[in-house]
PDB file of C-alpha atoms in Angstrom:
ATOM      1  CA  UNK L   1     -85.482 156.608-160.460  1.00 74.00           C
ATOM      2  CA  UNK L   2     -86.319 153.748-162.571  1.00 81.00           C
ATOM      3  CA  UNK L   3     -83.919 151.198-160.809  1.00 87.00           C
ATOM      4  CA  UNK L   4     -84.997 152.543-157.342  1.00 89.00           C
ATOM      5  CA  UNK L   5     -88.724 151.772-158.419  1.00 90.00           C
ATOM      6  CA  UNK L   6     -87.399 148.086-159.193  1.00 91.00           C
ATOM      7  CA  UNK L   7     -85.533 147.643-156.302  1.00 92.00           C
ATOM      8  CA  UNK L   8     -89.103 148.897-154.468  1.00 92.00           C
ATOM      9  CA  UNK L   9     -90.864 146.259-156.022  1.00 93.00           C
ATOM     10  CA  UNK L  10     -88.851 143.794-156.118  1.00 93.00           C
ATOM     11  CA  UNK L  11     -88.496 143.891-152.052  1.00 94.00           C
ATOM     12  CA  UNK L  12     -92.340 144.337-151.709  1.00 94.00           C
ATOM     13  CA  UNK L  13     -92.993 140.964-154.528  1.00 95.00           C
ATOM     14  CA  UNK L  14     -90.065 139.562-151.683  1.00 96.00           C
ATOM     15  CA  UNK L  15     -92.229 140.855-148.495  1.00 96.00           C
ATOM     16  CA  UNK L  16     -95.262 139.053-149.741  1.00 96.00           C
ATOM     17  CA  UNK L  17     -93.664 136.100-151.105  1.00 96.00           C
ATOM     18  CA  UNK L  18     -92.229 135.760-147.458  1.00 96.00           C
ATOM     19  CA  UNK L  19     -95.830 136.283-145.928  1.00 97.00           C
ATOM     20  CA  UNK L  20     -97.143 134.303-148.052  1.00 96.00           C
ATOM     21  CA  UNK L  21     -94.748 131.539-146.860  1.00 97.00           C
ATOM     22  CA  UNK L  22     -95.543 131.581-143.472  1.00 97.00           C
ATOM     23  CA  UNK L  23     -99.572 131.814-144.353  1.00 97.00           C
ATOM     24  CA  UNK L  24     -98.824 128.259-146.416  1.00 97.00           C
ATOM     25  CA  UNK L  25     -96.464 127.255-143.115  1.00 97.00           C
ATOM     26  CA  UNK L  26     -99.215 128.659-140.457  1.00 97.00           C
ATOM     27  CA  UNK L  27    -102.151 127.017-142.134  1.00 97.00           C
ATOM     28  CA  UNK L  28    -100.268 123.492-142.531  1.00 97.00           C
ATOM     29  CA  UNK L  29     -99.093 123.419-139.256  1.00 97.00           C
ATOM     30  CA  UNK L  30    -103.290 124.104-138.359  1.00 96.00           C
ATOM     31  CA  UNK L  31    -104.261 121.099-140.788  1.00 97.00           C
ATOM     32  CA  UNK L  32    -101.281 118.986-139.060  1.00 97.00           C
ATOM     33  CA  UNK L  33    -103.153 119.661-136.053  1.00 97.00           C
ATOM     34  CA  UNK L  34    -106.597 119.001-136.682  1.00 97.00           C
ATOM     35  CA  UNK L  35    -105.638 115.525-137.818  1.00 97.00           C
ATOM     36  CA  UNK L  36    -103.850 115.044-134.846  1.00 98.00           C
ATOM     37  CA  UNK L  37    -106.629 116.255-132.513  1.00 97.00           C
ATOM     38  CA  UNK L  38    -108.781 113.934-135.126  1.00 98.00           C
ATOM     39  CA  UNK L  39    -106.397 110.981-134.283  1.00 98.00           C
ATOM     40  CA  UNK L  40    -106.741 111.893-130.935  1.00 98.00           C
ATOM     41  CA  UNK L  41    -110.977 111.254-131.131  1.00 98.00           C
ATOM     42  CA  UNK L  42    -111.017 108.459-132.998  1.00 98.00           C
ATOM     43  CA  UNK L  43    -108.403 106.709-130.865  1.00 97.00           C
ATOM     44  CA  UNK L  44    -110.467 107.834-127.530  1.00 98.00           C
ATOM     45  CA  UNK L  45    -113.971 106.974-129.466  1.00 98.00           C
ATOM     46  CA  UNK L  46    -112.052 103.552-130.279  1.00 97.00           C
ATOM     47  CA  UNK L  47    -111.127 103.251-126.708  1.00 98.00           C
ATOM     48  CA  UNK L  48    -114.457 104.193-125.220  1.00 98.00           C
ATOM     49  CA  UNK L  49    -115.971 101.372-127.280  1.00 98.00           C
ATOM     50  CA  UNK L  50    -113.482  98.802-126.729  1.00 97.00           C
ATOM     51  CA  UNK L  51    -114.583  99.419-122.667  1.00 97.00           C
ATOM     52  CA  UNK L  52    -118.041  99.610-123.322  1.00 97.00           C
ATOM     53  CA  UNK L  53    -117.724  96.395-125.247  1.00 97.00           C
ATOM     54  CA  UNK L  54    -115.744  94.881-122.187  1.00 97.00           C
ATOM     55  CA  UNK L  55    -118.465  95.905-119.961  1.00 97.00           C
ATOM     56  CA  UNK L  56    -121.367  94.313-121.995  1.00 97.00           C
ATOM     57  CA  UNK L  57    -118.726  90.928-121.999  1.00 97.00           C
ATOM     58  CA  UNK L  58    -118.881  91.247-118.355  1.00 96.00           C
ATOM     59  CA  UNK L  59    -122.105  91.782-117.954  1.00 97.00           C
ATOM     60  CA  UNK L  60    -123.292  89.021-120.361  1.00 97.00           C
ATOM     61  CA  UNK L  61    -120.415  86.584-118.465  1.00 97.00           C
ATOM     62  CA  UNK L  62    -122.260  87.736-114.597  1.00 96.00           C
ATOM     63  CA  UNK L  63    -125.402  86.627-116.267  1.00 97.00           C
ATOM     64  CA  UNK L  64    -124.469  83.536-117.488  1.00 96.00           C
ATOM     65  CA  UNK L  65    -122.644  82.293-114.112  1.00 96.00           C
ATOM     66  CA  UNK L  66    -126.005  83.417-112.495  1.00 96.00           C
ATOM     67  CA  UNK L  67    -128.175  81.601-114.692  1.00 96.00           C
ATOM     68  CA  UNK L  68    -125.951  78.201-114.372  1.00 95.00           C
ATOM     69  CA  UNK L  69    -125.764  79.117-110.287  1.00 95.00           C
ATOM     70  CA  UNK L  70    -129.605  78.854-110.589  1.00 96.00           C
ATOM     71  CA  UNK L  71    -129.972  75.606-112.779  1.00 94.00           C
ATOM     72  CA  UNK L  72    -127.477  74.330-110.231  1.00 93.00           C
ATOM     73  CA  UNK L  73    -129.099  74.994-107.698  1.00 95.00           C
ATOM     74  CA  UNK L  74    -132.538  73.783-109.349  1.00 95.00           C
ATOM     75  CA  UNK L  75    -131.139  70.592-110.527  1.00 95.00           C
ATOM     76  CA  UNK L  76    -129.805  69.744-106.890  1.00 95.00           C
ATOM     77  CA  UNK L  77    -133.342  71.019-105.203  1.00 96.00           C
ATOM     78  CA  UNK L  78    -134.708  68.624-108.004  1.00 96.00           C
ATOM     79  CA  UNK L  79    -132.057  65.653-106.934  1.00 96.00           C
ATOM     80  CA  UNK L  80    -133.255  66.301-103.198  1.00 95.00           C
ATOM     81  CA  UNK L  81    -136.736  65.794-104.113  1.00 96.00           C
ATOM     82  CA  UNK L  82    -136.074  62.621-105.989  1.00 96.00           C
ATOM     83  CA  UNK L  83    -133.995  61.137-103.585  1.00 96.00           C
ATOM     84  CA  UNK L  84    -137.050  62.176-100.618  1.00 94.00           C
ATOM     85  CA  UNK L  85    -139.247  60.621-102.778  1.00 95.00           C
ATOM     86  CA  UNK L  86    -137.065  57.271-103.187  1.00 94.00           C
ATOM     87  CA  UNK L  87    -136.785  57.442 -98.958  1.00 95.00           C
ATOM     88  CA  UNK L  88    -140.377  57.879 -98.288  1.00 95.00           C
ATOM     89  CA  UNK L  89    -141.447  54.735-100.812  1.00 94.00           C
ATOM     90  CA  UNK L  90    -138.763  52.658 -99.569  1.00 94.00           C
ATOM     91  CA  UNK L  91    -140.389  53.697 -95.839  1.00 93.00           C
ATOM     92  CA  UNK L  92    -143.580  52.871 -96.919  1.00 92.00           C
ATOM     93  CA  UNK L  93    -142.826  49.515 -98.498  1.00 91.00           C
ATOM     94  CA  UNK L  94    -141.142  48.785 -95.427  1.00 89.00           C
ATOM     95  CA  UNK L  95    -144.032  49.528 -93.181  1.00 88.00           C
ATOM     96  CA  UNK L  96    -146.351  47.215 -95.781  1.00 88.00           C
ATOM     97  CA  UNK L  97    -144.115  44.795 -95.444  1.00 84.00           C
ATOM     98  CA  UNK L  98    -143.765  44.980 -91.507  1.00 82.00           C
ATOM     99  CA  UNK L  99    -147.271  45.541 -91.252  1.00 81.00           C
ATOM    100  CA  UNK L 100    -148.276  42.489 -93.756  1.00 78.00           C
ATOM    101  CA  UNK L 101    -144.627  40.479 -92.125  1.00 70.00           C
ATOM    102  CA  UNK L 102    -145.217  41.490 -88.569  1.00 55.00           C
ATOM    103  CA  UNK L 103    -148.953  40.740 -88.265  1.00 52.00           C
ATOM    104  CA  UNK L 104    -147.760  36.869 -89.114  1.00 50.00           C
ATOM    105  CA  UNK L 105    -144.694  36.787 -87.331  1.00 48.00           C
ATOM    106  CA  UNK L 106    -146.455  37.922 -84.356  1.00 48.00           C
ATOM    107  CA  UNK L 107    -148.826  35.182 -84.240  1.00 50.00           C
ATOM    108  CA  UNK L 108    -146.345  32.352 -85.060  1.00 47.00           C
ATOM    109  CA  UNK L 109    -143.951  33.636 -81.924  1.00 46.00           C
ATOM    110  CA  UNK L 110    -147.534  32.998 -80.277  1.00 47.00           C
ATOM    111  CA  UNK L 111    -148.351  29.715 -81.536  1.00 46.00           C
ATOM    112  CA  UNK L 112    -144.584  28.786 -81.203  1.00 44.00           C
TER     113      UNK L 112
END
């Protein structure tokens, strides 16, 4: 009676050393996944940010080209305006000078 007892208790102490195996098994294997579904965020947080950084760099770049397309494009409405200005004096000096030159050179074909 007393060895079938043991034998009783022995398998049960066996039983719940075997369930409490595959508790210890069961809850790593959850912990092993929650760090991989962890991994899993922080790589597609990392990832996320790495495009949204990308984005701002392309954005800022846009802005940039647009802001040198418009100093170009003052600088050569500023070269035009120069170079008009440098045409009309050189037209008016000429027509002083034709006026003042032609006046004279009209009377001397005269006289001549």
């Amino acid at each position: 009676q007393g060895r079938k007892e043991a034998e009783e208790r022995a398998k049960r102490e066996t039983q719940a050393r075997k369930e409490a195996e595959e508790r210890a098994k069961r809850e790593a294997q959850g912990r092993k996944e929650a760090e991989e579904r962890a991994k899993r965020e922080t790589q597609a947080r990392k990832e996320a940010e790495e495009t949204a950084r990308k984005e701002m760099q392309g954005r800022k770049e846009a802005e940039d080209k647009a802001r040198k397309e418009t100093q170009g494009k003052k600088e050569a409405e500023d070269r035009a305006k120069k170079e008009a200005q440098a045409r009309k004096e050189v037209e008016d000096k000429a027509k002083k000078a034709a006026a003042a030159g032609g006046g004279g050179g009209g009377d001397g074909g005269l006289l001549g």
